[in-house]
mmCIF file of C-alpha atoms and ligand atoms in Angstrom:
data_model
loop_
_atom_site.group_PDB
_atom_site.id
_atom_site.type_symbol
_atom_site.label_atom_id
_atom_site.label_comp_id
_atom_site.label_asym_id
_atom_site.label_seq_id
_atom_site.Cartn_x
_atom_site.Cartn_y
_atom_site.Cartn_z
ATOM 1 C CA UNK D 1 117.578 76.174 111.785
ATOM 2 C CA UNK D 2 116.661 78.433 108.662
ATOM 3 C CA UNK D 3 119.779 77.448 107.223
ATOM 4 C CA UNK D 4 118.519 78.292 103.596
ATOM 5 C CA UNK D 5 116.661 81.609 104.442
ATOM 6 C CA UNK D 6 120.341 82.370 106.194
ATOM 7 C CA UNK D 7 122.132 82.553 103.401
ATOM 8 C CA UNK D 8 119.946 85.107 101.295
ATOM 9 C CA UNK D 9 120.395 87.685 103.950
ATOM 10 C CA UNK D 10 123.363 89.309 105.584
ATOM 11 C CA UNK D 11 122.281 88.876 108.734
ATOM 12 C CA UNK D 12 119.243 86.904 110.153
ATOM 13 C CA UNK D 13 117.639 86.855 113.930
ATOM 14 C CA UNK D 14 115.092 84.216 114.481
ATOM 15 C CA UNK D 15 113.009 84.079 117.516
ATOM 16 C CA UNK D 16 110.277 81.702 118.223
ATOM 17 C CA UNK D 17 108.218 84.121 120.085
ATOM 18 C CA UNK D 18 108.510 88.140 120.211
ATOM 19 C CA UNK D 19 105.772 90.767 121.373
ATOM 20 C CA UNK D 20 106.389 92.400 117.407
ATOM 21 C CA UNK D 21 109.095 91.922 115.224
ATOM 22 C CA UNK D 22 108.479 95.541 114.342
ATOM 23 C CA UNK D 23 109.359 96.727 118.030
ATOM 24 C CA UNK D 24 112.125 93.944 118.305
ATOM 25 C CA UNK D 25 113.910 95.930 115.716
ATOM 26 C CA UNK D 26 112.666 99.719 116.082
ATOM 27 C CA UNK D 27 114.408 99.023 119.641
ATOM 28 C CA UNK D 28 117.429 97.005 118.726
ATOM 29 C CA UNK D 29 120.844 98.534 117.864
ATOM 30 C CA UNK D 30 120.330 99.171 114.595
ATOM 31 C CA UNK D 31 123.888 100.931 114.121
ATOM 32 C CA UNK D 32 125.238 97.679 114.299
ATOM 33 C CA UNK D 33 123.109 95.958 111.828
ATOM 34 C CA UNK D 34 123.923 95.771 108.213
ATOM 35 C CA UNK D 35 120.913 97.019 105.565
ATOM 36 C CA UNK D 36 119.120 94.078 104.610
ATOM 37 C CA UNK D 37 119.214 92.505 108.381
ATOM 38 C CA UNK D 38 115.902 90.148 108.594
ATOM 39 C CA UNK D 39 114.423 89.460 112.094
ATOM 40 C CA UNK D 40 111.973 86.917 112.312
ATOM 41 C CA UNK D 41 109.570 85.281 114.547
ATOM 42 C CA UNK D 42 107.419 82.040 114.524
ATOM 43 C CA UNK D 43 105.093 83.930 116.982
ATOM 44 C CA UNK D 44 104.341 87.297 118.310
ATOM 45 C CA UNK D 45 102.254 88.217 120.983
ATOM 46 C CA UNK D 46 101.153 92.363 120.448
ATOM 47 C CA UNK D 47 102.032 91.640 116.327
ATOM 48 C CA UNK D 48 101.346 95.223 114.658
ATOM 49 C CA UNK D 49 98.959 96.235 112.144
ATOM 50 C CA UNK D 50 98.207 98.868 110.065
ATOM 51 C CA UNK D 51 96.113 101.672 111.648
ATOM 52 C CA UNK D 52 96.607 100.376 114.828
ATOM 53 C CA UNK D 53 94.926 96.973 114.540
ATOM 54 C CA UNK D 54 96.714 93.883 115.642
ATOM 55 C CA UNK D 55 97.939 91.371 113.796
ATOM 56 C CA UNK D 56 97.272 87.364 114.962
ATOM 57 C CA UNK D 57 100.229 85.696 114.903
ATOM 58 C CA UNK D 58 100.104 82.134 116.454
ATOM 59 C CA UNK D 59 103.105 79.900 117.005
ATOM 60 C CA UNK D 60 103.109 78.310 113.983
ATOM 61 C CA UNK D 61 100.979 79.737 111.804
ATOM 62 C CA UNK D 62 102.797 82.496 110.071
ATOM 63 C CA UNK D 63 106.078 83.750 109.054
ATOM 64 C CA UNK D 64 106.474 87.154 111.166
ATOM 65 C CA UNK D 65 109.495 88.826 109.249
ATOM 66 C CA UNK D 66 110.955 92.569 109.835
ATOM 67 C CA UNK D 67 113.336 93.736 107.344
ATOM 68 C CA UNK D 68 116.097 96.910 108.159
ATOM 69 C CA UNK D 69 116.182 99.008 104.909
ATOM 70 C CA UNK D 70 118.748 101.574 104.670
ATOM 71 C CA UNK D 71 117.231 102.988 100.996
ATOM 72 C CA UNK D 72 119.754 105.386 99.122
ATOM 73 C CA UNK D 73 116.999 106.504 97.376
ATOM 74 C CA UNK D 74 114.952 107.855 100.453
ATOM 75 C CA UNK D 75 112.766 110.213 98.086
ATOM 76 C CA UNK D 76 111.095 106.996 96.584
ATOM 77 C CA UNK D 77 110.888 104.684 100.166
ATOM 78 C CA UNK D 78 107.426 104.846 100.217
ATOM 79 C CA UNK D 79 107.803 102.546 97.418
ATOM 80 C CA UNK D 80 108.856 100.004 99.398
ATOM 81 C CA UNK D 81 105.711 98.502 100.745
ATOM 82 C CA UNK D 82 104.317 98.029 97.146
ATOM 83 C CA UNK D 83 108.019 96.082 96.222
ATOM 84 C CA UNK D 84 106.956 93.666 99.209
ATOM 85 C CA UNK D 85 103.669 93.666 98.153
ATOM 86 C CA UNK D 86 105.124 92.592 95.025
ATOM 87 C CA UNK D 87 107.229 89.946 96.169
ATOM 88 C CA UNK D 88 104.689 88.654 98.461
ATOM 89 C CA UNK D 89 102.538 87.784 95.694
ATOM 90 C CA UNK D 90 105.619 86.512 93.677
ATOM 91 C CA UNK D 91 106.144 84.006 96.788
ATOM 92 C CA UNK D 92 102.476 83.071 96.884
ATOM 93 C CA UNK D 93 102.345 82.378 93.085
ATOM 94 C CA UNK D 94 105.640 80.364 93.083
ATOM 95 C CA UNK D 95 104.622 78.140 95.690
ATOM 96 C CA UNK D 96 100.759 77.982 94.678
ATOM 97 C CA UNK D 97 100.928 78.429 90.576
ATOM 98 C CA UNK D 98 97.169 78.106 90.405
ATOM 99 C CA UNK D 99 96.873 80.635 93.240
ATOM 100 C CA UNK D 100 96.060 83.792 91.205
ATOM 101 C CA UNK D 101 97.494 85.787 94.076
ATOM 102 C CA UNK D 102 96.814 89.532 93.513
ATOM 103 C CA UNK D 103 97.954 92.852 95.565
ATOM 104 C CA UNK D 104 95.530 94.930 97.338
ATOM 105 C CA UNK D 105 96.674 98.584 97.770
ATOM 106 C CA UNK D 106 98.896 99.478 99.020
ATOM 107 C CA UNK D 107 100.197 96.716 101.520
ATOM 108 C CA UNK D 108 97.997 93.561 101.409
ATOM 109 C CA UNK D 109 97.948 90.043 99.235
ATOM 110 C CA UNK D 110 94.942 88.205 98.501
ATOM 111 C CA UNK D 111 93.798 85.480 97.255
ATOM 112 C CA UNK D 112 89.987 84.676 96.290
ATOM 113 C CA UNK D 113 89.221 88.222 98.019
ATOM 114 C CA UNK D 114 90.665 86.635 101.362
ATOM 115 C CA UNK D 115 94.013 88.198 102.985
ATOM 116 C CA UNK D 116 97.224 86.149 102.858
ATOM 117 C CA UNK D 117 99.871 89.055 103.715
ATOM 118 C CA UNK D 118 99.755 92.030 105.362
ATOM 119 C CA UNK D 119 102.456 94.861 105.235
ATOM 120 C CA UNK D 120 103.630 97.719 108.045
ATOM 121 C CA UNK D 121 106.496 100.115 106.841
ATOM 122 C CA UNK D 122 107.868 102.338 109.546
ATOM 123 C CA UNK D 123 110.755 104.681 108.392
ATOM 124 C CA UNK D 124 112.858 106.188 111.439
ATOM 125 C CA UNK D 125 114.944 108.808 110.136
ATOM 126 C CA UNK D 126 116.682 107.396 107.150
ATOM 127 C CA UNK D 127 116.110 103.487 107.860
ATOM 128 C CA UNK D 128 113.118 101.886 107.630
ATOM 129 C CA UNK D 129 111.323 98.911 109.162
ATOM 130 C CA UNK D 130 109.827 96.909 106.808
ATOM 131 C CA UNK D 131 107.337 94.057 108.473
ATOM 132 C CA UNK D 132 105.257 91.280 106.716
ATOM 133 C CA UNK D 133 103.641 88.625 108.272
ATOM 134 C CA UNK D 134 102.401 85.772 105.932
ATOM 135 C CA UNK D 135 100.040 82.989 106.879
ATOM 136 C CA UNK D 136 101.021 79.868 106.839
ATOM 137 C CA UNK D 137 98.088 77.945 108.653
ATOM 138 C CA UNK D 138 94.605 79.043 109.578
ATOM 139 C CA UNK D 139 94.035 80.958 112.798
ATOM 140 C CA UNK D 140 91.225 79.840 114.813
ATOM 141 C CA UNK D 141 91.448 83.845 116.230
ATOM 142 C CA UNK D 142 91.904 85.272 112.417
ATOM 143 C CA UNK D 143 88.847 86.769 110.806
ATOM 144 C CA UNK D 144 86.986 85.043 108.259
ATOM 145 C CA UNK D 145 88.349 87.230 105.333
ATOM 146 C CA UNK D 146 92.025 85.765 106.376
ATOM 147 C CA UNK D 147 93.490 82.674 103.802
ATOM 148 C CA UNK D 148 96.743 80.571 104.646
ATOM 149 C CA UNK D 149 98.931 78.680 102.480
ATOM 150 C CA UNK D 150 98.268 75.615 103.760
ATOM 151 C CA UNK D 151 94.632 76.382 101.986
ATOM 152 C CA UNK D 152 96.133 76.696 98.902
ATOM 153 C CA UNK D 153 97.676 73.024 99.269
ATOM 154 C CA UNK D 154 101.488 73.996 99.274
ATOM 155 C CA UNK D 155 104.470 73.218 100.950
ATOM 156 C CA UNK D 156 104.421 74.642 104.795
ATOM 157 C CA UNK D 157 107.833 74.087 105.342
ATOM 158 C CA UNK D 158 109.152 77.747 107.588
ATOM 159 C CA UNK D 159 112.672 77.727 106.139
ATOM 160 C CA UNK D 160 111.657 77.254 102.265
ATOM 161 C CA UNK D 161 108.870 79.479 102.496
ATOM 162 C CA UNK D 162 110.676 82.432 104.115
ATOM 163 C CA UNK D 163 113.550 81.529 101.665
ATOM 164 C CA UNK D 164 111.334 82.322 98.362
ATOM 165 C CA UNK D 165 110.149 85.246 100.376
ATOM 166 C CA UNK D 166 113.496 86.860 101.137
ATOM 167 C CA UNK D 167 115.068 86.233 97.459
ATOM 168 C CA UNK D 168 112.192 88.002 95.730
ATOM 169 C CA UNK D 169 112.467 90.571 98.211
ATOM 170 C CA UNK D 170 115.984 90.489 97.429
ATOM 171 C CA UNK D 171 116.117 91.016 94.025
ATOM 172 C CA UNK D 172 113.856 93.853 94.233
ATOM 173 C CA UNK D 173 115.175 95.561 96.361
ATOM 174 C CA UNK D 174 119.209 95.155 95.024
ATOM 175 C CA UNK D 175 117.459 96.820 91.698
ATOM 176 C CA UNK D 176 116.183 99.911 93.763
ATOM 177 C CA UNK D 177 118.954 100.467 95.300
ATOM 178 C CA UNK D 178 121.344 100.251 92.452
ATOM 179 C CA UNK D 179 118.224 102.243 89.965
ATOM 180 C CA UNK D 180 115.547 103.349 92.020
ATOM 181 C CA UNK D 181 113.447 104.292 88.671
ATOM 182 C CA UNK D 182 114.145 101.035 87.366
ATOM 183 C CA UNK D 183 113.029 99.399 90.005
ATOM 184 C CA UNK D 184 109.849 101.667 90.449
ATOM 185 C CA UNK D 185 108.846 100.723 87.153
ATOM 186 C CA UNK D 186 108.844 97.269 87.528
ATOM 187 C CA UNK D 187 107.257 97.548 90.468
ATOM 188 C CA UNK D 188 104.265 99.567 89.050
ATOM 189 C CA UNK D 189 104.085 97.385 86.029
ATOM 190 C CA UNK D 190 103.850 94.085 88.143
ATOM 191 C CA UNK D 191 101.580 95.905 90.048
ATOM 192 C CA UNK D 192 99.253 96.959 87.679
ATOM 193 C CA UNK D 193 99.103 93.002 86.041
ATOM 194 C CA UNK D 194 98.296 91.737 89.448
ATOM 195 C CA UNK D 195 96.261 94.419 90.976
ATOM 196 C CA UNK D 196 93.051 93.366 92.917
ATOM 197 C CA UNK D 197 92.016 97.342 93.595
ATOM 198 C CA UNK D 198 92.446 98.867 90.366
ATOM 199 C CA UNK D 199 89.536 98.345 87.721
ATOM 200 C CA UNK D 200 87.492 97.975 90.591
ATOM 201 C CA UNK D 201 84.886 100.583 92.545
ATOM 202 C CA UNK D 202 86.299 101.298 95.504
ATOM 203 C CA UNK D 203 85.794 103.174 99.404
ATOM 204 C CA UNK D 204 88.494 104.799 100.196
ATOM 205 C CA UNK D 205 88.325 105.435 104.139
ATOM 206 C CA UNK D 206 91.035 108.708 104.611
ATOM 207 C CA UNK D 207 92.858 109.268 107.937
ATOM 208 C CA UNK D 208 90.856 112.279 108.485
ATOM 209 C CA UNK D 209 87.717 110.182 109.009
ATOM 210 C CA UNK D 210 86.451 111.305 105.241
ATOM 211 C CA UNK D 211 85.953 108.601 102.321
ATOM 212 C CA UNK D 212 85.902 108.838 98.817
ATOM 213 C CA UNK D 213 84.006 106.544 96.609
ATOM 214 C CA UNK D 214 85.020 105.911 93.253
ATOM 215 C CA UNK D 215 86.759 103.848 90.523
ATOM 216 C CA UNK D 216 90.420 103.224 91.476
ATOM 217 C CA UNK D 217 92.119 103.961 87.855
ATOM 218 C CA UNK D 218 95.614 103.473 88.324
ATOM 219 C CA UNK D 219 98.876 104.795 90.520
ATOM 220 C CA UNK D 220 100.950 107.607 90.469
ATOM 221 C CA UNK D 221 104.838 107.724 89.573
ATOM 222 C CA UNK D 222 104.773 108.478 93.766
ATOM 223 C CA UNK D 223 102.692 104.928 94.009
ATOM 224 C CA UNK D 224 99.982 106.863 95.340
ATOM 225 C CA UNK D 225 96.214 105.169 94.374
ATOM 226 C CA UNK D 226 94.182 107.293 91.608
ATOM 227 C CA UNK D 227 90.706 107.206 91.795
ATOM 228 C CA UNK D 228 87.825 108.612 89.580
ATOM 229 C CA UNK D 229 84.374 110.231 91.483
ATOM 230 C CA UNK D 230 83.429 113.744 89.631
ATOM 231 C CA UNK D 231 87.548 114.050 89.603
ATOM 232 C CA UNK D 232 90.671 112.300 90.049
ATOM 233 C CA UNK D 233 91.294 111.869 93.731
ATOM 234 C CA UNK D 234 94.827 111.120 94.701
ATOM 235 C CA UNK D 235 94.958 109.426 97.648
ATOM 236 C CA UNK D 236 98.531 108.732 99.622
ATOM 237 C CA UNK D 237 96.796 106.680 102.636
ATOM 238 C CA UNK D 238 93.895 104.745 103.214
ATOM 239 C CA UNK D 239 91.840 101.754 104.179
ATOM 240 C CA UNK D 240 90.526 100.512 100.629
ATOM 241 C CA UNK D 241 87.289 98.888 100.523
ATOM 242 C CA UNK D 242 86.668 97.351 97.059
ATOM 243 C CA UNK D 243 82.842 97.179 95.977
ATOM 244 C CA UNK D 244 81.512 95.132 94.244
ATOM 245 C CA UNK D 245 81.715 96.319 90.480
HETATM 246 C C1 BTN M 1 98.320 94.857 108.186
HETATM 247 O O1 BTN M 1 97.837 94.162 107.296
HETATM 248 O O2 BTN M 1 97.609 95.579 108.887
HETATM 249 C C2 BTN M 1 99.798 94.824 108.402
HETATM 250 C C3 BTN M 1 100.243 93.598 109.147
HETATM 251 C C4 BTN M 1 101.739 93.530 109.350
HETATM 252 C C5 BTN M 1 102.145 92.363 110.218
HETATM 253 C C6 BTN M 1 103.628 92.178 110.282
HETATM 254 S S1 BTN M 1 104.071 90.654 111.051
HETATM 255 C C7 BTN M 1 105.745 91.138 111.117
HETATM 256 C C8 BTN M 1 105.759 92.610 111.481
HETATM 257 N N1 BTN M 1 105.719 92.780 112.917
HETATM 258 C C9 BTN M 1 104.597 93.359 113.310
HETATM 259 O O3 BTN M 1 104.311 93.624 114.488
HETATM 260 N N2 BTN M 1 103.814 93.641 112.263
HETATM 261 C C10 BTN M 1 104.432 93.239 111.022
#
């Protein structure tokens, strides 16, 4: 079982169904796991999304993956969820090359507008939690604006995807932690090639309850999204709507 995906972490946990592979590992013993430990379910049942929305998860449909980060680095974790975001895409485009996969900021992957991946960082003290769920097959519960991989006509097997998954996560990630810059700058660069948000008009719902409307123009060296109204807005957080342009 996973016997590929095994062998590209140091330690892997698979469970066919969890409430949240989030919780699973925000309440494990993390002092005995080793950075880099991937937990990973083939179902959850209260799966976690961002800004307290849940995430469908239906046995068999996606690959529901938490990773345990220990980043030396801890300045730049934020960072993080746009390197997943990153290799996300990567995944999508290696096993779909006519995909045109593209990153949403700052945590999801789309393709033709529709959501393939979704991203929840959590950091607890100087760890952090880093989930993805990807879709493999279409939900009959997920909304309309949700795409799966099996839509794209590519291979559904578990193990091989969440193997392509985990070694671009991989790489990635070995580069920030041996050169965080480094590894920031690749990051932003791929991000800006194979952004979905930036060039285009954009909503950007706050935490506060205020939006700002406005052209997203680019990131910040702290990955945070830049957009134009009357000024440059810098915005750390938010629920992006792109507009039409
Ligand atoms: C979002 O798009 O709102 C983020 C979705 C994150 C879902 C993943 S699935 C694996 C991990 N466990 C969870 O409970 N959530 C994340």
């Amino acid at each position: 079982m996973l016997t590929k995906s095994s062998g590209a972490v140091p330690e892997l946990q698979f469970f066919e169904s969890v409430d949240s592979t989030n919780l699973m590992l925000e309440r494990a013993d993390r002092s005995s796991l080793p950075d880099f430990t991937a937990f990973v379910a083939a179902s959850q049942s209260a799966g976690q999304g961002r800004l307290g929305r849940t995430w469908i998860s239906e046995p068999g449909s996606s690959i529901s993956l938490s990773l345990l980060l220990r980043p030396k680095d801890l300045e730049r974790k934020s960072w993080l969820t746009l390197m997943m975001a990153a290799s996300v895409r990567a995944t999508v485009e290696a096993l779909a090359p006519s995909s045109a996969p593209l990153i949403k900021w700052p945590n999801d992957v789309l393709v033709s507008e529709r959501k393939i991946s979704g991203i929840l960082a959590k950091a607890i003290d100087q760890e952090v939690v880093l989930g993805v769920g990807l879709n493999l097959k279409t939900q009959p519960a997920a909304p309309e604006t949700a795409i799966a991989l099996e839509e794209l006509g590519c291979i559904l097997d578990f193990d091989d995807v969440l193997f392509e998954l985990l070694t671009q996560f991989r790489a990635r990630y070995a580069k920030f932690q041996s050169d965080a810059a480094w590894a920031i700058s690749d990051v932003a660069a791929e991000f800006r090639k194979n952004s979905a948000t930036l060039g285009s008009r954009v909503i950007a719902l706050l935490p506060g309850g205020s939006k700002i409307e406005g052209l997203a123009i680019d990131i910040d060296t702290d990955g945070n999204l830049l957009v134009e109204s009357q000024s440059i807005h810098t915005i750390s957080a938010a629920d992006i709507i792109h507009l039409r342009n």
